[in-house]
Short mmCIF file of N, CA and C in Angstrom, two decimals:
data_model
loop_
_atom_site.label_atom_id
_atom_site.label_comp_id
_atom_site.label_asym_id
_atom_site.label_seq_id
_atom_site.Cartn_x
_atom_site.Cartn_y
_atom_site.Cartn_z
N MET A 1 40.46 -1.93 4.44
CA MET A 1 39.42 -2.81 4.94
C MET A 1 38.08 -2.35 4.40
N PHE A 2 37.27 -3.25 3.99
CA PHE A 2 35.95 -2.94 3.45
C PHE A 2 34.98 -2.68 4.58
N GLU A 3 34.30 -1.54 4.52
CA GLU A 3 33.28 -1.22 5.51
C GLU A 3 31.92 -1.48 4.88
N ARG A 4 31.13 -2.28 5.56
CA ARG A 4 29.85 -2.71 5.02
C ARG A 4 28.89 -1.52 4.80
N ASN A 5 28.90 -0.54 5.68
CA ASN A 5 27.93 0.55 5.61
C ASN A 5 28.42 1.73 4.77
N LYS A 6 29.61 1.67 4.25
CA LYS A 6 30.14 2.80 3.50
C LYS A 6 30.36 2.39 2.05
N ILE A 7 29.72 3.11 1.17
CA ILE A 7 29.87 2.84 -0.26
C ILE A 7 30.32 4.15 -0.90
N ASP A 8 31.47 4.11 -1.55
CA ASP A 8 32.02 5.30 -2.18
C ASP A 8 31.45 5.47 -3.59
N ASN A 9 31.36 6.70 -4.01
CA ASN A 9 30.96 7.07 -5.37
C ASN A 9 29.56 6.60 -5.75
N VAL A 10 28.68 6.38 -4.80
CA VAL A 10 27.30 6.03 -5.10
C VAL A 10 26.41 7.13 -4.54
N THR A 11 25.61 7.73 -5.40
CA THR A 11 24.72 8.78 -4.93
C THR A 11 23.37 8.20 -4.59
N GLN A 12 22.79 8.65 -3.52
CA GLN A 12 21.47 8.20 -3.11
C GLN A 12 20.43 8.96 -3.92
N GLN A 13 19.43 8.25 -4.39
CA GLN A 13 18.37 8.89 -5.15
C GLN A 13 17.11 8.99 -4.31
N ALA A 14 16.40 10.07 -4.50
CA ALA A 14 15.11 10.27 -3.87
C ALA A 14 14.09 10.41 -4.98
N THR A 15 12.84 10.15 -4.64
CA THR A 15 11.77 10.32 -5.63
C THR A 15 10.83 11.42 -5.15
N VAL A 16 10.35 12.19 -6.09
CA VAL A 16 9.41 13.27 -5.80
C VAL A 16 8.17 13.05 -6.65
N PRO A 17 7.03 12.71 -6.03
CA PRO A 17 5.81 12.51 -6.81
C PRO A 17 5.31 13.83 -7.39
N ALA A 18 4.88 13.77 -8.65
CA ALA A 18 4.46 15.00 -9.31
C ALA A 18 3.45 14.69 -10.41
N GLU A 19 2.71 15.72 -10.76
CA GLU A 19 1.80 15.68 -11.91
C GLU A 19 2.34 16.70 -12.89
N ILE A 20 2.70 16.23 -14.07
CA ILE A 20 3.27 17.15 -15.05
C ILE A 20 2.32 17.33 -16.22
N THR A 21 2.31 18.53 -16.74
CA THR A 21 1.56 18.83 -17.95
C THR A 21 2.60 19.08 -19.04
N LEU A 22 2.51 18.30 -20.09
CA LEU A 22 3.45 18.44 -21.19
C LEU A 22 3.02 19.57 -22.12
N ALA A 23 3.90 20.02 -22.97
CA ALA A 23 3.60 21.09 -23.91
C ALA A 23 2.45 20.70 -24.84
N SER A 24 2.27 19.39 -25.06
CA SER A 24 1.19 18.92 -25.93
C SER A 24 -0.17 18.95 -25.22
N GLY A 25 -0.18 19.24 -23.90
CA GLY A 25 -1.42 19.28 -23.13
C GLY A 25 -1.70 18.00 -22.36
N GLU A 26 -0.93 16.97 -22.61
CA GLU A 26 -1.10 15.69 -21.91
C GLU A 26 -0.67 15.84 -20.45
N VAL A 27 -1.48 15.29 -19.54
CA VAL A 27 -1.17 15.31 -18.10
C VAL A 27 -0.70 13.92 -17.71
N VAL A 28 0.46 13.86 -17.04
CA VAL A 28 1.06 12.59 -16.65
C VAL A 28 1.38 12.65 -15.16
N LYS A 29 1.04 11.57 -14.45
CA LYS A 29 1.37 11.48 -13.03
C LYS A 29 2.47 10.46 -12.85
N GLY A 30 3.42 10.80 -11.98
CA GLY A 30 4.53 9.89 -11.73
C GLY A 30 5.46 10.49 -10.70
N ARG A 31 6.75 10.18 -10.85
CA ARG A 31 7.73 10.70 -9.89
C ARG A 31 9.04 11.01 -10.58
N PHE A 32 9.68 12.07 -10.09
CA PHE A 32 11.00 12.44 -10.55
C PHE A 32 12.03 11.72 -9.71
N PHE A 33 13.12 11.31 -10.32
CA PHE A 33 14.25 10.75 -9.59
C PHE A 33 15.31 11.83 -9.52
N ILE A 34 15.67 12.20 -8.31
CA ILE A 34 16.66 13.25 -8.11
C ILE A 34 17.70 12.77 -7.11
N THR A 35 18.84 13.44 -7.10
CA THR A 35 19.86 13.17 -6.10
C THR A 35 19.33 13.65 -4.76
N SER A 36 19.49 12.83 -3.73
CA SER A 36 18.89 13.17 -2.43
C SER A 36 19.48 14.44 -1.82
N SER A 37 20.64 14.86 -2.27
CA SER A 37 21.24 16.08 -1.71
C SER A 37 20.67 17.35 -2.33
N ARG A 38 19.86 17.23 -3.38
CA ARG A 38 19.28 18.40 -4.05
C ARG A 38 17.76 18.39 -3.91
N SER A 39 17.18 19.56 -3.96
CA SER A 39 15.72 19.66 -3.92
C SER A 39 15.18 19.60 -5.35
N ILE A 40 13.90 19.32 -5.47
CA ILE A 40 13.28 19.24 -6.79
C ILE A 40 13.35 20.60 -7.50
N PHE A 41 13.29 21.67 -6.73
CA PHE A 41 13.34 23.00 -7.33
C PHE A 41 14.73 23.28 -7.91
N GLU A 42 15.77 22.80 -7.24
CA GLU A 42 17.13 22.95 -7.79
C GLU A 42 17.27 22.14 -9.08
N VAL A 43 16.70 20.97 -9.12
CA VAL A 43 16.79 20.12 -10.30
C VAL A 43 16.02 20.74 -11.47
N LEU A 44 14.80 21.23 -11.20
CA LEU A 44 13.99 21.83 -12.27
C LEU A 44 14.62 23.10 -12.82
N ASN A 45 15.27 23.87 -11.97
CA ASN A 45 15.88 25.13 -12.40
C ASN A 45 17.36 25.01 -12.73
N GLY A 46 17.90 23.79 -12.64
CA GLY A 46 19.32 23.57 -12.90
C GLY A 46 19.66 23.60 -14.38
N GLU A 47 20.93 23.34 -14.67
CA GLU A 47 21.43 23.41 -16.04
C GLU A 47 21.12 22.17 -16.86
N SER A 48 20.78 21.09 -16.22
CA SER A 48 20.51 19.84 -16.94
C SER A 48 19.35 20.04 -17.92
N GLN A 49 19.46 19.43 -19.09
CA GLN A 49 18.43 19.56 -20.12
C GLN A 49 17.33 18.51 -19.99
N PHE A 50 17.63 17.43 -19.25
CA PHE A 50 16.68 16.32 -19.13
C PHE A 50 16.40 16.00 -17.67
N LEU A 51 15.20 15.44 -17.43
CA LEU A 51 14.79 15.03 -16.09
C LEU A 51 14.44 13.55 -16.12
N ASP A 52 14.85 12.84 -15.08
CA ASP A 52 14.56 11.42 -14.95
C ASP A 52 13.16 11.29 -14.35
N PHE A 53 12.21 10.73 -15.08
CA PHE A 53 10.81 10.67 -14.66
C PHE A 53 10.27 9.27 -14.91
N GLU A 54 9.46 8.78 -13.96
CA GLU A 54 8.81 7.49 -14.09
C GLU A 54 7.32 7.67 -13.82
N THR A 55 6.49 7.18 -14.74
CA THR A 55 5.04 7.25 -14.52
C THR A 55 4.66 6.25 -13.44
N PHE A 56 3.50 6.42 -12.85
CA PHE A 56 3.04 5.49 -11.82
C PHE A 56 2.76 4.11 -12.41
N ASP A 57 2.69 4.02 -13.73
CA ASP A 57 2.53 2.73 -14.39
C ASP A 57 3.85 1.99 -14.51
N GLY A 58 4.96 2.68 -14.24
CA GLY A 58 6.27 2.04 -14.27
C GLY A 58 7.11 2.36 -15.48
N GLU A 59 6.64 3.22 -16.37
CA GLU A 59 7.40 3.58 -17.56
C GLU A 59 8.37 4.70 -17.21
N ARG A 60 9.66 4.43 -17.33
CA ARG A 60 10.69 5.40 -16.95
C ARG A 60 11.32 5.99 -18.20
N ALA A 61 11.52 7.32 -18.18
CA ALA A 61 12.08 8.00 -19.35
C ALA A 61 12.78 9.27 -18.92
N LEU A 62 13.63 9.76 -19.80
CA LEU A 62 14.25 11.07 -19.60
C LEU A 62 13.42 12.08 -20.38
N LEU A 63 12.91 13.08 -19.68
CA LEU A 63 12.08 14.10 -20.31
C LEU A 63 12.90 15.37 -20.52
N ALA A 64 12.77 15.93 -21.71
CA ALA A 64 13.42 17.21 -21.97
C ALA A 64 12.65 18.31 -21.25
N LYS A 65 13.36 19.21 -20.62
CA LYS A 65 12.69 20.30 -19.89
C LYS A 65 11.85 21.15 -20.83
N THR A 66 12.22 21.21 -22.09
CA THR A 66 11.48 22.03 -23.05
C THR A 66 10.09 21.47 -23.33
N THR A 67 9.85 20.19 -23.00
CA THR A 67 8.53 19.58 -23.24
C THR A 67 7.58 19.79 -22.09
N LEU A 68 8.04 20.39 -20.99
CA LEU A 68 7.21 20.59 -19.82
C LEU A 68 6.50 21.94 -19.88
N ALA A 69 5.20 21.92 -19.65
CA ALA A 69 4.43 23.16 -19.56
C ALA A 69 4.20 23.53 -18.10
N ALA A 70 3.96 22.51 -17.24
CA ALA A 70 3.72 22.77 -15.82
C ALA A 70 4.10 21.54 -15.01
N VAL A 71 4.52 21.79 -13.78
CA VAL A 71 4.86 20.72 -12.84
C VAL A 71 4.15 21.02 -11.53
N LYS A 72 3.37 20.06 -11.07
CA LYS A 72 2.67 20.20 -9.79
C LYS A 72 3.17 19.10 -8.87
N ILE A 73 3.79 19.49 -7.77
CA ILE A 73 4.30 18.53 -6.81
C ILE A 73 3.11 17.96 -6.03
N ILE A 74 3.04 16.64 -5.93
CA ILE A 74 1.95 15.98 -5.23
C ILE A 74 2.37 15.75 -3.79
N ALA A 75 1.56 16.23 -2.88
CA ALA A 75 1.85 16.04 -1.46
C ALA A 75 1.40 14.64 -1.05
N VAL A 76 2.32 13.86 -0.55
CA VAL A 76 2.01 12.51 -0.10
C VAL A 76 1.79 12.56 1.41
N ALA A 77 0.71 11.96 1.86
CA ALA A 77 0.40 11.97 3.29
C ALA A 77 1.48 11.25 4.08
N ASN A 78 1.83 11.80 5.22
CA ASN A 78 2.79 11.13 6.09
C ASN A 78 2.05 10.33 7.16
N ALA A 79 2.79 9.58 7.94
CA ALA A 79 2.18 8.70 8.94
C ALA A 79 1.39 9.50 9.98
N GLN A 80 1.87 10.68 10.35
CA GLN A 80 1.17 11.49 11.35
C GLN A 80 -0.21 11.91 10.86
N SER A 81 -0.30 12.27 9.57
CA SER A 81 -1.61 12.68 9.06
C SER A 81 -2.57 11.51 8.98
N LEU A 82 -2.04 10.30 8.74
CA LEU A 82 -2.92 9.12 8.74
C LEU A 82 -3.48 8.88 10.14
N LYS A 83 -2.63 9.01 11.16
CA LYS A 83 -3.07 8.82 12.53
C LYS A 83 -4.03 9.94 12.94
N ALA A 84 -3.75 11.17 12.51
CA ALA A 84 -4.59 12.31 12.88
C ALA A 84 -5.99 12.18 12.32
N ARG A 85 -6.11 11.63 11.13
CA ARG A 85 -7.44 11.46 10.53
C ARG A 85 -8.31 10.56 11.38
N LEU A 86 -7.72 9.53 11.96
CA LEU A 86 -8.50 8.64 12.81
C LEU A 86 -8.82 9.30 14.14
N ARG A 87 -7.88 10.05 14.70
CA ARG A 87 -8.11 10.73 15.98
C ARG A 87 -9.14 11.83 15.85
N ASP A 88 -9.16 12.51 14.73
CA ASP A 88 -10.06 13.65 14.55
C ASP A 88 -11.51 13.24 14.34
N GLY A 89 -11.78 11.96 14.41
CA GLY A 89 -13.16 11.50 14.32
C GLY A 89 -13.62 11.19 12.93
N GLU A 90 -12.71 11.21 11.97
CA GLU A 90 -13.11 10.84 10.61
C GLU A 90 -13.54 9.38 10.63
N ALA A 91 -14.64 9.11 10.05
CA ALA A 91 -15.16 7.74 10.05
C ALA A 91 -14.19 6.83 9.30
N PHE A 92 -13.87 5.71 9.89
CA PHE A 92 -12.98 4.74 9.27
C PHE A 92 -13.80 3.91 8.31
N ASP A 93 -13.51 4.05 7.04
CA ASP A 93 -14.22 3.30 6.01
C ASP A 93 -13.28 2.25 5.44
N PRO A 94 -13.45 0.98 5.86
CA PRO A 94 -12.52 -0.04 5.40
C PRO A 94 -12.55 -0.25 3.89
N TYR A 95 -13.70 -0.01 3.27
CA TYR A 95 -13.77 -0.16 1.81
C TYR A 95 -12.90 0.87 1.10
N SER A 96 -12.91 2.12 1.59
CA SER A 96 -12.10 3.15 0.93
C SER A 96 -10.61 2.90 1.17
N VAL A 97 -10.25 2.35 2.33
CA VAL A 97 -8.84 2.03 2.59
C VAL A 97 -8.36 0.99 1.58
N LEU A 98 -9.21 0.02 1.28
CA LEU A 98 -8.84 -1.02 0.33
C LEU A 98 -9.10 -0.62 -1.12
N GLY A 99 -9.67 0.58 -1.31
CA GLY A 99 -9.92 1.08 -2.67
C GLY A 99 -11.08 0.40 -3.35
N LEU A 100 -12.11 0.04 -2.58
CA LEU A 100 -13.26 -0.68 -3.12
C LEU A 100 -14.55 0.10 -2.87
N SER A 101 -15.59 -0.26 -3.61
CA SER A 101 -16.90 0.30 -3.33
C SER A 101 -17.55 -0.53 -2.23
N ALA A 102 -18.55 0.03 -1.57
CA ALA A 102 -19.22 -0.66 -0.47
C ALA A 102 -19.98 -1.90 -0.94
N SER A 103 -20.22 -2.02 -2.22
CA SER A 103 -20.95 -3.18 -2.74
C SER A 103 -20.01 -4.31 -3.19
N ALA A 104 -18.72 -4.17 -2.92
CA ALA A 104 -17.75 -5.18 -3.35
C ALA A 104 -17.98 -6.50 -2.62
N GLY A 105 -17.77 -7.58 -3.32
CA GLY A 105 -17.93 -8.91 -2.74
C GLY A 105 -16.70 -9.32 -1.95
N TRP A 106 -16.83 -10.46 -1.25
CA TRP A 106 -15.74 -10.91 -0.39
C TRP A 106 -14.48 -11.23 -1.19
N ASP A 107 -14.63 -11.81 -2.38
CA ASP A 107 -13.46 -12.14 -3.20
C ASP A 107 -12.70 -10.87 -3.60
N ASP A 108 -13.44 -9.79 -3.91
CA ASP A 108 -12.80 -8.52 -4.24
C ASP A 108 -12.06 -7.94 -3.03
N VAL A 109 -12.69 -8.07 -1.85
CA VAL A 109 -12.06 -7.57 -0.62
C VAL A 109 -10.76 -8.31 -0.37
N ARG A 110 -10.80 -9.62 -0.48
CA ARG A 110 -9.60 -10.43 -0.23
C ARG A 110 -8.50 -10.11 -1.25
N GLN A 111 -8.87 -9.97 -2.51
CA GLN A 111 -7.89 -9.67 -3.55
C GLN A 111 -7.25 -8.31 -3.33
N ALA A 112 -8.06 -7.30 -2.98
CA ALA A 112 -7.53 -5.96 -2.72
C ALA A 112 -6.60 -5.99 -1.51
N TYR A 113 -6.98 -6.72 -0.47
CA TYR A 113 -6.14 -6.83 0.72
C TYR A 113 -4.79 -7.45 0.38
N LEU A 114 -4.81 -8.54 -0.37
CA LEU A 114 -3.55 -9.21 -0.71
C LEU A 114 -2.64 -8.32 -1.55
N SER A 115 -3.21 -7.63 -2.52
CA SER A 115 -2.36 -6.79 -3.38
C SER A 115 -1.81 -5.59 -2.61
N LEU A 116 -2.63 -4.96 -1.77
CA LEU A 116 -2.12 -3.83 -0.98
C LEU A 116 -1.13 -4.28 0.09
N SER A 117 -1.33 -5.44 0.64
CA SER A 117 -0.39 -5.97 1.63
C SER A 117 0.98 -6.19 1.01
N LYS A 118 1.00 -6.66 -0.21
CA LYS A 118 2.27 -6.87 -0.90
C LYS A 118 2.97 -5.54 -1.18
N ILE A 119 2.20 -4.51 -1.47
CA ILE A 119 2.79 -3.21 -1.78
C ILE A 119 3.35 -2.54 -0.54
N TYR A 120 2.61 -2.54 0.56
CA TYR A 120 2.96 -1.76 1.73
C TYR A 120 3.64 -2.54 2.86
N HIS A 121 3.86 -3.82 2.69
CA HIS A 121 4.43 -4.61 3.79
C HIS A 121 5.84 -4.10 4.12
N PRO A 122 6.11 -3.81 5.41
CA PRO A 122 7.42 -3.25 5.80
C PRO A 122 8.60 -4.16 5.47
N ASP A 123 8.43 -5.46 5.47
CA ASP A 123 9.54 -6.36 5.17
C ASP A 123 10.01 -6.23 3.72
N ARG A 124 9.13 -5.77 2.85
CA ARG A 124 9.50 -5.60 1.45
C ARG A 124 10.60 -4.57 1.28
N PHE A 125 10.63 -3.59 2.17
CA PHE A 125 11.59 -2.50 2.07
C PHE A 125 12.64 -2.54 3.18
N ALA A 126 12.76 -3.67 3.86
CA ALA A 126 13.68 -3.77 5.00
C ALA A 126 15.14 -3.57 4.58
N GLY A 127 15.52 -4.05 3.42
CA GLY A 127 16.91 -3.94 2.98
C GLY A 127 17.24 -2.64 2.27
N VAL A 128 16.25 -1.80 2.08
CA VAL A 128 16.46 -0.54 1.37
C VAL A 128 16.63 0.57 2.39
N GLY A 129 17.57 1.43 2.18
CA GLY A 129 17.81 2.54 3.10
C GLY A 129 16.82 3.67 2.89
N LEU A 130 15.61 3.50 3.41
CA LEU A 130 14.57 4.51 3.25
C LEU A 130 14.63 5.51 4.40
N PRO A 131 14.22 6.73 4.16
CA PRO A 131 14.14 7.70 5.27
C PRO A 131 13.11 7.25 6.30
N ALA A 132 13.28 7.72 7.52
CA ALA A 132 12.41 7.30 8.63
C ALA A 132 10.95 7.63 8.36
N GLU A 133 10.67 8.77 7.75
CA GLU A 133 9.28 9.14 7.51
C GLU A 133 8.62 8.21 6.50
N VAL A 134 9.38 7.69 5.55
CA VAL A 134 8.83 6.75 4.58
C VAL A 134 8.54 5.41 5.25
N ARG A 135 9.48 4.96 6.09
CA ARG A 135 9.25 3.71 6.83
C ARG A 135 8.03 3.84 7.74
N ASP A 136 7.88 4.99 8.41
CA ASP A 136 6.71 5.22 9.27
C ASP A 136 5.43 5.20 8.45
N TYR A 137 5.46 5.82 7.29
CA TYR A 137 4.29 5.86 6.42
C TYR A 137 3.90 4.44 5.98
N LEU A 138 4.89 3.65 5.56
CA LEU A 138 4.61 2.28 5.12
C LEU A 138 4.02 1.45 6.26
N ALA A 139 4.57 1.62 7.47
CA ALA A 139 4.06 0.87 8.62
C ALA A 139 2.63 1.31 8.95
N ALA A 140 2.36 2.61 8.88
CA ALA A 140 1.01 3.11 9.17
C ALA A 140 0.01 2.60 8.13
N MET A 141 0.41 2.60 6.87
CA MET A 141 -0.47 2.10 5.82
C MET A 141 -0.72 0.60 6.00
N ALA A 142 0.30 -0.15 6.37
CA ALA A 142 0.12 -1.59 6.60
C ALA A 142 -0.86 -1.82 7.74
N ARG A 143 -0.77 -1.01 8.79
CA ARG A 143 -1.71 -1.15 9.91
C ARG A 143 -3.14 -0.81 9.47
N ARG A 144 -3.30 0.23 8.66
CA ARG A 144 -4.63 0.62 8.17
C ARG A 144 -5.22 -0.47 7.28
N ILE A 145 -4.40 -1.05 6.42
CA ILE A 145 -4.87 -2.11 5.53
C ILE A 145 -5.29 -3.32 6.34
N ASN A 146 -4.48 -3.69 7.33
CA ASN A 146 -4.83 -4.83 8.19
C ASN A 146 -6.11 -4.55 8.98
N ALA A 147 -6.25 -3.33 9.49
CA ALA A 147 -7.46 -2.98 10.26
C ALA A 147 -8.70 -3.02 9.36
N ALA A 148 -8.56 -2.54 8.13
CA ALA A 148 -9.69 -2.56 7.20
C ALA A 148 -10.09 -4.00 6.87
N TYR A 149 -9.12 -4.85 6.63
CA TYR A 149 -9.41 -6.24 6.32
C TYR A 149 -10.06 -6.94 7.51
N THR A 150 -9.54 -6.68 8.70
CA THR A 150 -10.11 -7.29 9.91
C THR A 150 -11.55 -6.84 10.11
N ALA A 151 -11.81 -5.56 9.86
CA ALA A 151 -13.17 -5.04 10.03
C ALA A 151 -14.14 -5.68 9.04
N LEU A 152 -13.68 -5.97 7.84
CA LEU A 152 -14.55 -6.59 6.84
C LEU A 152 -14.59 -8.11 6.98
N GLU A 153 -13.54 -8.68 7.56
CA GLU A 153 -13.48 -10.13 7.71
C GLU A 153 -14.39 -10.61 8.85
N ALA A 154 -14.52 -9.84 9.91
CA ALA A 154 -15.31 -10.27 11.07
C ALA A 154 -16.75 -10.63 10.69
N PRO A 155 -17.49 -9.78 9.98
CA PRO A 155 -18.86 -10.17 9.60
C PRO A 155 -18.88 -11.37 8.64
N HIS A 156 -17.87 -11.45 7.77
CA HIS A 156 -17.80 -12.58 6.84
C HIS A 156 -17.60 -13.88 7.61
N GLN A 157 -16.71 -13.89 8.58
CA GLN A 157 -16.47 -15.09 9.39
C GLN A 157 -17.70 -15.43 10.23
N ALA A 158 -18.36 -14.41 10.77
CA ALA A 158 -19.58 -14.65 11.56
C ALA A 158 -20.66 -15.28 10.69
N ALA A 159 -20.79 -14.82 9.46
CA ALA A 159 -21.78 -15.40 8.54
C ALA A 159 -21.44 -16.85 8.21
N LYS A 160 -20.14 -17.14 8.05
CA LYS A 160 -19.73 -18.52 7.79
C LYS A 160 -20.05 -19.42 8.98
N ARG A 161 -19.78 -18.93 10.19
CA ARG A 161 -20.10 -19.72 11.39
C ARG A 161 -21.62 -19.94 11.51
N ALA A 162 -22.40 -18.92 11.18
CA ALA A 162 -23.86 -19.05 11.24
C ALA A 162 -24.34 -20.08 10.22
N ASP A 163 -23.74 -20.11 9.03
CA ASP A 163 -24.12 -21.10 8.02
C ASP A 163 -23.79 -22.51 8.50
N VAL A 164 -22.67 -22.67 9.18
CA VAL A 164 -22.30 -23.99 9.70
C VAL A 164 -23.30 -24.43 10.77
N GLU A 165 -23.69 -23.49 11.63
CA GLU A 165 -24.67 -23.82 12.67
C GLU A 165 -26.03 -24.16 12.07
N LYS A 166 -26.42 -23.46 11.02
CA LYS A 166 -27.70 -23.75 10.36
C LYS A 166 -27.68 -25.11 9.69
N ALA A 167 -26.52 -25.55 9.24
CA ALA A 167 -26.41 -26.82 8.54
C ALA A 167 -26.47 -28.01 9.50
N LYS A 168 -26.22 -27.79 10.77
CA LYS A 168 -26.26 -28.88 11.74
C LYS A 168 -27.71 -29.30 11.96
N PRO A 169 -27.92 -30.60 12.15
CA PRO A 169 -29.29 -31.06 12.39
C PRO A 169 -29.80 -30.56 13.75
N ILE A 170 -31.07 -30.31 13.81
CA ILE A 170 -31.68 -29.81 15.04
C ILE A 170 -31.82 -30.92 16.05
N PHE A 171 -32.23 -32.09 15.57
CA PHE A 171 -32.46 -33.21 16.47
C PHE A 171 -31.85 -34.46 15.86
N THR A 172 -31.15 -35.23 16.68
CA THR A 172 -30.65 -36.52 16.23
C THR A 172 -31.12 -37.57 17.23
N SER A 173 -31.59 -38.67 16.70
CA SER A 173 -32.05 -39.75 17.59
C SER A 173 -30.87 -40.62 17.96
N ALA A 174 -31.00 -41.33 19.04
CA ALA A 174 -29.95 -42.24 19.46
C ALA A 174 -29.90 -43.39 18.46
N SER A 175 -28.73 -43.91 18.19
CA SER A 175 -28.61 -45.00 17.23
C SER A 175 -29.19 -46.27 17.84
N PRO A 176 -29.75 -47.16 17.01
CA PRO A 176 -30.36 -48.40 17.53
C PRO A 176 -29.34 -49.28 18.26
N ARG A 177 -28.10 -49.32 17.84
CA ARG A 177 -27.07 -50.14 18.49
C ARG A 177 -26.84 -49.69 19.93
N ALA A 178 -26.81 -48.40 20.13
CA ALA A 178 -26.58 -47.88 21.48
C ALA A 178 -27.69 -48.30 22.41
N SER A 179 -28.92 -48.31 21.90
CA SER A 179 -30.02 -48.70 22.76
C SER A 179 -30.02 -50.20 23.04
N VAL A 180 -29.58 -51.02 22.05
CA VAL A 180 -29.51 -52.47 22.24
C VAL A 180 -28.42 -52.81 23.25
N SER A 181 -27.26 -52.18 23.14
CA SER A 181 -26.16 -52.50 24.05
C SER A 181 -26.47 -52.05 25.46
N GLN A 182 -27.30 -51.07 25.60
CA GLN A 182 -27.66 -50.61 26.96
C GLN A 182 -28.62 -51.60 27.61
N ARG A 183 -29.42 -52.33 26.83
CA ARG A 183 -30.39 -53.28 27.37
C ARG A 183 -29.70 -54.52 27.93
N VAL A 184 -28.63 -54.96 27.34
CA VAL A 184 -27.98 -56.22 27.71
C VAL A 184 -27.20 -56.09 28.96
#
């Protein structure tokens, strides 16, 4: 009988974000693909001659270990650290959450919000068997992105409402027909 949750002979892969320095001196940021049952240190010190690496731009390649000069593991913030930053009194800067400067226009804010929402939306990864800490991180980032957009949208909406109110006439006279029909 086929069991839906059990797949034989398929290894789960994990990714480890890293910054590597090649023997040529070039610095590349990306992630290693490793078997989830092994640590990155076991993979780097193992017998394999090549490492599965993908740059953050999406270019995936097998790198020969002999071409590596240095490997720096990048620590990715978890959901708890995102929550702690807000609790510890760090000022919430919606522009930095969206990756924008404070002088960015509304169109830039909206575009950044839409692109980040597509990246971090929890439904995008619903069918993928991600570890709990990754799901928590994605949910926390989605909440931060939504909060940043809401914080920047409120003044924009208030300004639009004020413009509508300014456009309304201050005084309108009664129409002549209404006054004629009232006389009869």
